[in-house]
CSV table of C-alpha atoms in Angstrom, one decimal:
chain,number,residue,atom,x,y,z
H,1,MET,CA,11.0,12.6,16.2
H,2,ARG,CA,12.9,9.3,16.4
H,3,LEU,CA,12.2,7.0,13.4
H,4,LEU,CA,13.1,3.5,12.6
H,5,VAL,CA,13.0,2.4,9.0
H,6,ILE,CA,13.2,-1.3,8.3
H,7,GLY,CA,14.9,-1.3,4.9
H,8,GLY,CA,15.9,2.3,4.0
H,9,THR,CA,18.5,1.9,1.3
H,10,TRP,CA,16.5,1.8,-2.0
H,11,PHE,CA,13.4,3.4,-3.6
H,12,LEU,CA,10.6,4.0,-1.0
H,13,GLY,CA,12.7,3.2,2.0
H,14,LYS,CA,15.4,5.5,0.8
H,15,ALA,CA,12.9,8.3,0.0
H,16,ILE,CA,11.5,8.0,3.5
H,17,VAL,CA,14.9,8.2,5.1
H,18,GLU,CA,16.1,11.2,3.1
H,19,SER,CA,12.8,13.1,3.7
H,20,ALA,CA,13.0,12.4,7.4
H,21,LEU,CA,16.6,13.5,7.7
H,22,SER,CA,15.7,16.7,5.8
H,23,LYS,CA,13.2,17.5,8.6
H,24,GLY,CA,15.7,17.0,11.3
H,25,TRP,CA,14.4,13.6,12.5
H,26,ALA,CA,16.8,11.1,14.1
H,27,VAL,CA,16.7,8.0,11.8
H,28,THR,CA,17.8,4.5,12.5
H,29,THR,CA,17.8,2.0,9.6
H,30,PHE,CA,17.8,-1.8,9.9
H,31,ASN,CA,18.7,-4.0,6.9
H,32,ARG,CA,21.2,-6.7,5.8
H,33,GLY,CA,23.4,-4.2,4.1
H,34,ARG,CA,23.1,-5.9,0.7
H,35,SER,CA,20.7,-3.8,-1.4
H,36,GLY,CA,22.5,-0.5,-1.4
H,37,PRO,CA,24.6,1.9,0.8
H,38,ASP,CA,23.2,3.4,3.9
H,39,VAL,CA,22.0,7.0,3.6
H,40,PRO,CA,24.5,9.3,5.2
H,41,GLY,CA,23.3,10.7,8.5
H,42,VAL,CA,21.4,7.6,9.7
H,43,GLU,CA,22.3,5.3,12.6
H,44,ALA,CA,22.7,2.1,10.5
H,45,VAL,CA,22.1,-1.3,12.2
H,46,HIS,CA,22.8,-4.3,10.0
H,47,GLY,CA,21.0,-7.6,10.6
H,48,ASP,CA,18.5,-10.1,9.3
H,49,ARG,CA,14.9,-9.3,10.4
H,50,THR,CA,14.0,-13.0,10.4
H,51,ILE,CA,16.6,-13.8,13.1
H,52,HIS,CA,15.5,-13.1,16.6
H,53,GLU,CA,19.0,-12.3,17.9
H,54,ASP,CA,19.5,-9.7,15.2
H,55,LEU,CA,16.2,-8.0,16.2
H,56,LEU,CA,17.2,-8.1,19.9
H,57,LYS,CA,20.4,-6.3,18.9
H,58,LEU,CA,18.4,-3.7,17.1
H,59,THR,CA,16.3,-3.0,20.2
H,60,GLN,CA,19.4,-1.6,21.9
H,61,SER,CA,19.2,1.4,19.5
H,62,GLY,CA,15.7,2.2,20.6
H,63,PRO,CA,13.2,3.5,21.6
H,64,TRP,CA,11.6,5.1,18.6
H,65,ASP,CA,8.4,7.1,18.1
H,66,ALA,CA,7.5,5.1,15.1
H,67,VAL,CA,8.8,2.4,12.7
H,68,VAL,CA,8.1,2.3,8.9
H,69,ASP,CA,8.5,-1.2,7.6
H,70,THR,CA,9.3,-1.1,3.9
H,71,SER,CA,11.0,-4.5,3.6
H,72,SER,CA,8.3,-7.2,4.2
H,73,SER,CA,7.3,-7.7,0.6
H,74,GLU,CA,8.8,-11.2,0.2
H,75,LEU,CA,8.3,-12.3,3.8
H,76,PRO,CA,5.7,-14.7,5.3
H,77,PRO,CA,3.4,-13.3,8.0
H,78,ARG,CA,5.2,-15.1,10.8
H,79,ASP,CA,8.4,-13.1,10.1
H,80,VAL,CA,6.4,-9.9,10.2
H,81,LEU,CA,5.0,-11.0,13.5
H,82,LEU,CA,8.4,-11.8,14.9
H,83,ALA,CA,9.7,-8.3,14.2
H,84,ALA,CA,6.6,-6.6,15.5
H,85,ALA,CA,6.5,-8.6,18.7
H,86,THR,CA,10.2,-8.1,19.3
H,87,LEU,CA,10.0,-4.4,18.8
H,88,GLN,CA,6.6,-3.9,20.5
H,89,ASN,CA,8.0,-2.2,23.7
H,90,LYS,CA,10.5,-0.1,21.8
H,91,VAL,CA,8.2,1.8,19.4
H,92,ARG,CA,4.8,3.6,19.6
H,93,ARG,CA,3.5,3.2,16.1
H,94,TRP,CA,4.1,0.8,13.2
H,95,VAL,CA,3.5,2.0,9.7
H,96,HIS,CA,3.4,-1.0,7.5
H,97,ILE,CA,3.8,-0.8,3.7
H,98,SER,CA,1.3,-3.3,2.3
H,99,THR,CA,-0.5,-3.5,-1.1
H,100,VAL,CA,-3.9,-3.4,-2.7
H,101,SER,CA,-3.5,-7.1,-3.4
H,102,VAL,CA,-4.8,-7.8,0.1
H,103,TYR,CA,-8.3,-7.2,-1.0
H,104,GLU,CA,-10.7,-10.1,-2.0
H,105,GLY,CA,-11.9,-8.2,-5.0
H,106,TRP,CA,-8.5,-7.2,-6.4
H,107,PRO,CA,-8.1,-6.7,-9.4
H,108,HIS,CA,-11.7,-7.4,-10.7
H,109,GLU,CA,-13.7,-4.9,-8.6
H,110,PRO,CA,-13.5,-1.2,-7.7
H,111,LEU,CA,-12.1,-0.9,-4.2
H,112,THR,CA,-12.5,1.4,-1.2
H,113,ASP,CA,-10.7,1.3,2.1
H,114,GLU,CA,-13.6,-0.7,3.5
H,115,SER,CA,-13.5,-3.5,0.9
H,116,PRO,CA,-13.3,-7.1,2.2
H,117,LEU,CA,-9.8,-8.4,2.8
H,118,LEU,CA,-8.3,-11.8,2.1
H,119,GLN,CA,-7.9,-13.9,5.2
H,120,CYS,CA,-4.6,-15.2,6.4
H,121,PRO,CA,-3.3,-16.0,10.0
H,122,ALA,CA,-0.7,-13.7,11.5
H,123,ASP,CA,1.6,-16.6,12.1
H,124,ALA,CA,1.3,-18.3,8.7
H,125,ASP,CA,4.4,-19.5,6.9
H,126,GLY,CA,5.2,-19.0,3.3
H,127,THR,CA,3.0,-21.9,2.1
H,128,PHE,CA,-0.3,-20.2,3.0
H,129,GLY,CA,-2.6,-19.0,0.3
H,130,PHE,CA,-3.0,-19.7,-3.4
H,131,THR,CA,-3.1,-18.0,-6.8
H,132,GLY,CA,-6.4,-18.4,-8.7
H,133,GLN,CA,-6.6,-19.8,-12.2
H,134,ASP,CA,-7.2,-16.3,-13.6
H,135,GLY,CA,-4.4,-14.8,-11.6
H,136,SER,CA,-6.5,-13.7,-8.7
H,137,PRO,CA,-6.5,-13.8,-5.8
H,138,THR,CA,-2.7,-14.2,-5.4
H,139,LYS,CA,-0.7,-16.1,-2.9
H,140,TYR,CA,1.2,-12.8,-2.5
H,141,GLY,CA,-2.0,-11.1,-1.5
H,142,PHE,CA,-2.8,-13.7,1.1
H,143,GLN,CA,0.7,-13.4,2.5
H,144,LYS,CA,0.5,-9.6,2.7
H,145,ALA,CA,-2.9,-9.8,4.4
H,146,GLY,CA,-1.4,-12.0,7.0
H,147,GLY,CA,1.4,-9.5,7.5
H,148,GLU,CA,-1.2,-6.8,8.1
H,149,ARG,CA,-2.9,-9.0,10.6
H,150,ALA,CA,0.4,-9.6,12.4
H,151,VAL,CA,1.1,-5.9,12.8
H,152,THR,CA,-2.5,-5.2,13.9
H,153,GLU,CA,-2.5,-8.0,16.5
H,154,VAL,CA,0.6,-6.6,18.1
H,155,PHE,CA,0.1,-2.8,17.8
H,156,GLY,CA,-3.7,-2.4,17.8
H,157,ASP,CA,-4.5,1.3,17.4
H,158,GLY,CA,-0.9,1.9,16.7
H,159,ALA,CA,-0.9,0.0,13.5
H,160,VAL,CA,-1.1,1.9,10.2
H,161,LEU,CA,-1.4,-0.1,7.0
H,162,LEU,CA,-0.6,1.7,3.7
H,163,ARG,CA,-1.8,-0.1,0.6
H,164,PRO,CA,-0.3,1.3,-2.6
H,165,GLY,CA,-1.1,0.1,-6.1
H,166,VAL,CA,1.8,1.0,-8.4
H,167,ILE,CA,4.6,3.2,-7.1
H,168,LEU,CA,6.8,5.0,-9.7
H,169,GLY,CA,9.5,7.7,-9.5
H,170,PRO,CA,13.2,8.2,-9.2
H,171,GLY,CA,15.0,5.2,-7.9
H,172,GLU,CA,12.5,2.7,-9.2
H,173,TYR,CA,13.9,-0.9,-9.1
H,174,VAL,CA,11.2,-2.8,-11.0
H,175,GLY,CA,11.7,-1.0,-14.3
H,176,ARG,CA,8.1,-0.1,-15.4
H,177,LEU,CA,8.6,3.6,-16.0
H,178,PRO,CA,12.2,3.4,-17.1
H,179,TRP,CA,11.2,0.9,-19.8
H,180,TRP,CA,8.5,3.2,-21.2
H,181,LEU,CA,10.9,6.1,-21.1
H,182,GLU,CA,13.5,4.2,-23.0
H,183,ARG,CA,10.9,2.9,-25.5
H,184,ALA,CA,9.7,6.5,-26.1
H,185,LYS,CA,13.3,7.6,-26.6
H,186,ARG,CA,13.8,4.9,-29.3
H,187,GLY,CA,10.9,6.3,-31.2
H,188,GLY,CA,9.0,4.8,-34.2
H,189,HIS,CA,5.7,3.1,-33.9
H,190,ILE,CA,5.0,2.2,-30.3
H,191,LEU,CA,2.7,-0.7,-29.4
H,192,ALA,CA,0.1,0.7,-27.0
H,193,PRO,CA,-2.8,-1.0,-25.3
H,194,ALA,CA,-6.2,0.5,-26.2
H,195,PRO,CA,-8.3,2.3,-25.1
H,196,ALA,CA,-6.1,5.3,-25.2
H,197,GLU,CA,-8.3,7.1,-22.7
H,198,GLN,CA,-7.9,4.4,-20.0
H,199,ARG,CA,-6.9,6.2,-16.8
H,200,ILE,CA,-4.1,4.7,-14.6
H,201,GLN,CA,-3.3,5.6,-11.0
H,202,PRO,CA,0.4,5.3,-10.4
H,203,VAL,CA,1.6,7.2,-7.3
H,204,ASP,CA,5.0,9.0,-6.9
H,205,VAL,CA,7.4,7.4,-4.5
H,206,ARG,CA,8.1,10.7,-2.8
H,207,ASP,CA,4.3,11.2,-2.2
H,208,VAL,CA,4.1,7.8,-0.6
H,209,ALA,CA,7.1,8.6,1.5
H,210,ALA,CA,5.6,11.9,2.7
H,211,PHE,CA,2.3,10.2,3.6
H,212,ALA,CA,4.2,7.4,5.5
H,213,MET,CA,6.0,10.0,7.5
H,214,HIS,CA,2.8,12.0,8.2
H,215,GLN,CA,1.2,8.8,9.5
H,216,ALA,CA,4.3,7.9,11.6
H,217,ALA,CA,3.9,11.3,13.4
H,218,GLY,CA,0.2,11.1,13.6
H,219,SER,CA,-2.5,9.4,15.6
H,220,GLU,CA,-4.8,7.6,13.1
H,221,SER,CA,-4.7,3.9,12.5
H,222,GLY,CA,-6.0,1.2,10.2
H,223,GLY,CA,-5.8,0.9,6.4
H,224,PHE,CA,-5.3,3.5,3.7
H,225,ASN,CA,-5.3,2.9,0.0
H,226,VAL,CA,-2.5,5.0,-1.5
H,227,THR,CA,-3.3,5.6,-5.2
H,228,HIS,CA,-3.4,8.7,-7.3
H,229,PRO,CA,-6.8,10.3,-7.1
H,230,ASP,CA,-6.7,11.8,-10.6
H,231,GLY,CA,-4.2,9.6,-12.4
H,232,VAL,CA,-3.5,10.0,-16.0
H,233,SER,CA,-4.8,8.6,-19.3
H,234,PHE,CA,-2.5,6.0,-21.0
H,235,SER,CA,-2.4,8.3,-24.0
H,236,ASP,CA,-1.2,11.3,-21.9
H,237,PHE,CA,1.3,8.9,-20.1
H,238,ILE,CA,2.9,7.8,-23.3
H,239,ASN,CA,2.8,11.2,-24.9
H,240,GLU,CA,4.5,12.7,-21.8
H,241,CYS,CA,7.2,10.0,-22.1
H,242,LEU,CA,7.7,11.0,-25.7
H,243,GLN,CA,7.9,14.7,-24.9
H,244,THR,CA,10.2,14.2,-21.9
H,245,THR,CA,12.7,12.0,-23.9
H,246,ASP,CA,12.4,14.0,-27.2
H,247,GLY,CA,11.3,10.7,-28.7
H,248,ASP,CA,10.3,10.8,-32.4
H,249,GLY,CA,7.5,8.3,-32.2
H,250,ALA,CA,3.8,7.7,-32.0
H,251,PRO,CA,1.7,5.1,-30.2
H,252,VAL,CA,-0.3,2.6,-32.2
H,253,TRP,CA,-3.4,1.7,-30.1
H,254,VAL,CA,-4.2,-2.0,-30.3
H,255,ASP,CA,-7.3,-3.7,-29.0
H,256,PRO,CA,-6.6,-5.8,-25.9
H,257,THR,CA,-8.1,-8.9,-27.6
H,258,VAL,CA,-5.4,-8.7,-30.3
H,259,LEU,CA,-2.7,-8.3,-27.7
H,260,THR,CA,-4.0,-11.3,-25.9
H,261,GLN,CA,-4.1,-13.4,-29.0
H,262,ARG,CA,-0.5,-12.5,-29.6
H,263,ASP,CA,0.5,-13.6,-26.1
H,264,VAL,CA,1.4,-10.1,-24.9
H,265,LYS,CA,1.8,-10.5,-21.1
H,266,GLN,CA,-0.3,-8.0,-19.1
H,267,TRP,CA,1.5,-6.0,-16.4
H,268,THR,CA,5.0,-6.9,-17.6
H,269,GLU,CA,5.5,-6.9,-21.4
H,270,LEU,CA,3.5,-3.7,-21.6
H,271,PRO,CA,4.1,-2.3,-18.1
H,272,LEU,CA,1.0,-0.8,-16.4
H,273,TRP,CA,-1.4,-2.5,-18.9
H,274,ARG,CA,-4.0,-4.8,-17.3
H,275,THR,CA,-7.6,-5.3,-18.4
H,276,GLN,CA,-9.4,-6.2,-15.2
H,277,ALA,CA,-12.0,-3.6,-14.2
H,278,GLY,CA,-10.7,-2.9,-10.7
H,279,VAL,CA,-7.0,-2.4,-11.4
H,280,TRP,CA,-7.2,1.3,-11.8
H,281,ALA,CA,-10.4,1.9,-9.7
H,282,VAL,CA,-9.0,2.1,-6.2
H,283,SER,CA,-10.4,4.9,-4.1
H,284,ALA,CA,-7.8,6.7,-1.9
H,285,GLU,CA,-10.5,8.8,-0.2
H,286,ARG,CA,-9.5,8.0,3.4
H,287,ALA,CA,-5.8,8.8,2.7
H,288,LEU,CA,-6.7,12.0,1.0
H,289,ARG,CA,-8.7,13.1,4.0
H,290,ALA,CA,-5.7,12.1,6.2
H,291,GLY,CA,-3.2,14.2,4.2
H,292,LEU,CA,-2.1,12.3,1.1
H,293,HIS,CA,-1.0,14.8,-1.6
H,294,CYS,CA,-0.2,13.5,-5.1
H,295,ARG,CA,1.8,15.5,-7.7
H,296,PRO,CA,0.9,15.2,-11.3
H,297,VAL,CA,2.0,12.0,-13.0
H,298,ALA,CA,3.8,14.2,-15.6
H,299,ASP,CA,6.1,15.4,-12.9
H,300,THR,CA,6.9,11.9,-11.9
H,301,ILE,CA,7.8,11.0,-15.5
H,302,ARG,CA,10.0,14.0,-15.9
H,303,ASP,CA,11.8,13.6,-12.6
H,304,THR,CA,12.3,9.9,-13.3
H,305,TRP,CA,13.9,10.6,-16.6
H,306,ALA,CA,16.2,13.2,-15.1
H,307,TRP,CA,17.3,10.5,-12.6
H,308,TRP,CA,17.5,7.7,-15.2
H,309,ALA,CA,19.4,9.7,-17.8
H,310,GLY,CA,21.8,11.1,-15.2
H,311,ASP,CA,23.1,8.8,-12.4
H,312,GLY,CA,20.2,6.4,-12.4
H,313,ARG,CA,21.2,3.0,-11.3
H,314,PRO,CA,18.6,0.3,-10.8
H,315,VAL,CA,19.0,-2.0,-7.9
H,316,ASP,CA,19.9,-5.5,-9.0
H,317,HIS,CA,16.4,-6.9,-8.7
H,318,PRO,CA,15.0,-10.1,-10.4
H,319,ARG,CA,11.8,-8.4,-11.5
H,320,TRP,CA,13.7,-5.9,-13.7
H,321,GLU,CA,14.1,-8.4,-16.5
H,322,GLU,CA,10.4,-9.2,-16.5
H,323,HIS,CA,9.4,-5.8,-17.9
H,324,GLY,CA,9.2,-4.7,-21.5
H,325,ILE,CA,8.2,-6.4,-24.7
H,326,ALA,CA,11.1,-7.6,-26.9
H,327,ALA,CA,11.7,-5.3,-29.9
H,328,GLU,CA,11.3,-8.1,-32.4
H,329,LYS,CA,8.0,-9.2,-31.0
H,330,GLU,CA,6.6,-5.6,-30.9
H,331,THR,CA,7.8,-5.1,-34.5
H,332,GLN,CA,6.1,-8.3,-35.7
H,333,ILE,CA,2.8,-7.5,-34.1
H,334,LEU,CA,2.8,-4.0,-35.6
H,335,ALA,CA,3.6,-5.3,-39.0
H,336,ASP,CA,0.7,-7.8,-38.9
H,337,LEU,CA,-1.9,-5.2,-38.1
C-alpha cells in the first residue's frame, strides 16, 4: 500500500503516518516542514499545498493508492480543489478529514450521517460563509463544507469524508485534555459544568487514524461521522483525570446559567463544555458499521497523561492559549457560590 499524507508531522497526521509505517506501508508526507519533524521512515516532500508548482513537484513522487488530507483545516475550498485536481491522476482515493461543523443543524440538533449540510461552492475563497449571532452556523463550517464538495467533485466515488467532533489523545495540540489533567493534578475544588451526568463523545486520535487508514485501503465512499458511540459522563471524565494524576480534588457542579452569568466561555474556558443539545448527540452509526472502533475514554485520558507528563510537547499553536479558565476567576466563582 502506497499512502500520501498531506500533513503528517503532528497529532492526527503523525498518528496516521506512524500506524501506516508499522503496517509496512510506503508513506510519503507533504508539508511545509514548519510544524514538526518528519517521522523517520517516510519519503518527505516539502512544499506549500496552495502553490501549484509545489503540488506538481509532489506528483513526481507518485502514484499512490490513497491520500489522507489532514491539513486543510484553515484553507478555503479553492485550495482544497487545487490540490485534489492536481493529484487526481496520481491517487485512487482521497480521505478528507473534515468536521461535524459542516452540518446545518450543528450544534443545536442531533445529527446522523444523512443530516443536511451547509452549502458552499467548491471554488469558494476564504470570504465565503458567515457565523450566526448565536455562534452557529460558523464560517468555518461553510468553508469545510466547500472543501468536502471540492474533493467529491474531483474524486466522486473515491472521496471519503471523515467528520470528527472532538479528537483527544497523545500529541494533542489544542490543549483541551492537557488542561483538565493539569487542573486535576492541582487539586482543590474544581469548577465543573452541571449536569454531572452529561455524556460527551471525544474520540481518540489513534482510533481516528486507524479508521482513516481502513478507509484509505477500502472501497466505500461518502461521509462518516467519527464520534465515540458510548462516550463518557462529564463526572467520570473529571474523576478519571483526578485518579490518573493523583489529584487531591473534587468537582463542584455549577448550573450552566450561573456559569453564563459569570461570563465563563463555553468550549474554551471549561474545555468540552457546551450547552447546545446537539453537541454530544452525533451518531457514528455508519462509521461503526464500516469498521470504526473506539477505545474507552479512560484509556485516552491515561495515555495522554503518560505522554504529557513524560516527553509531551505541544505544537506551537495559537489555540492553545484559548483553553482553560484563569485560576483567579475560577476561585472567585467558587467563593461566590
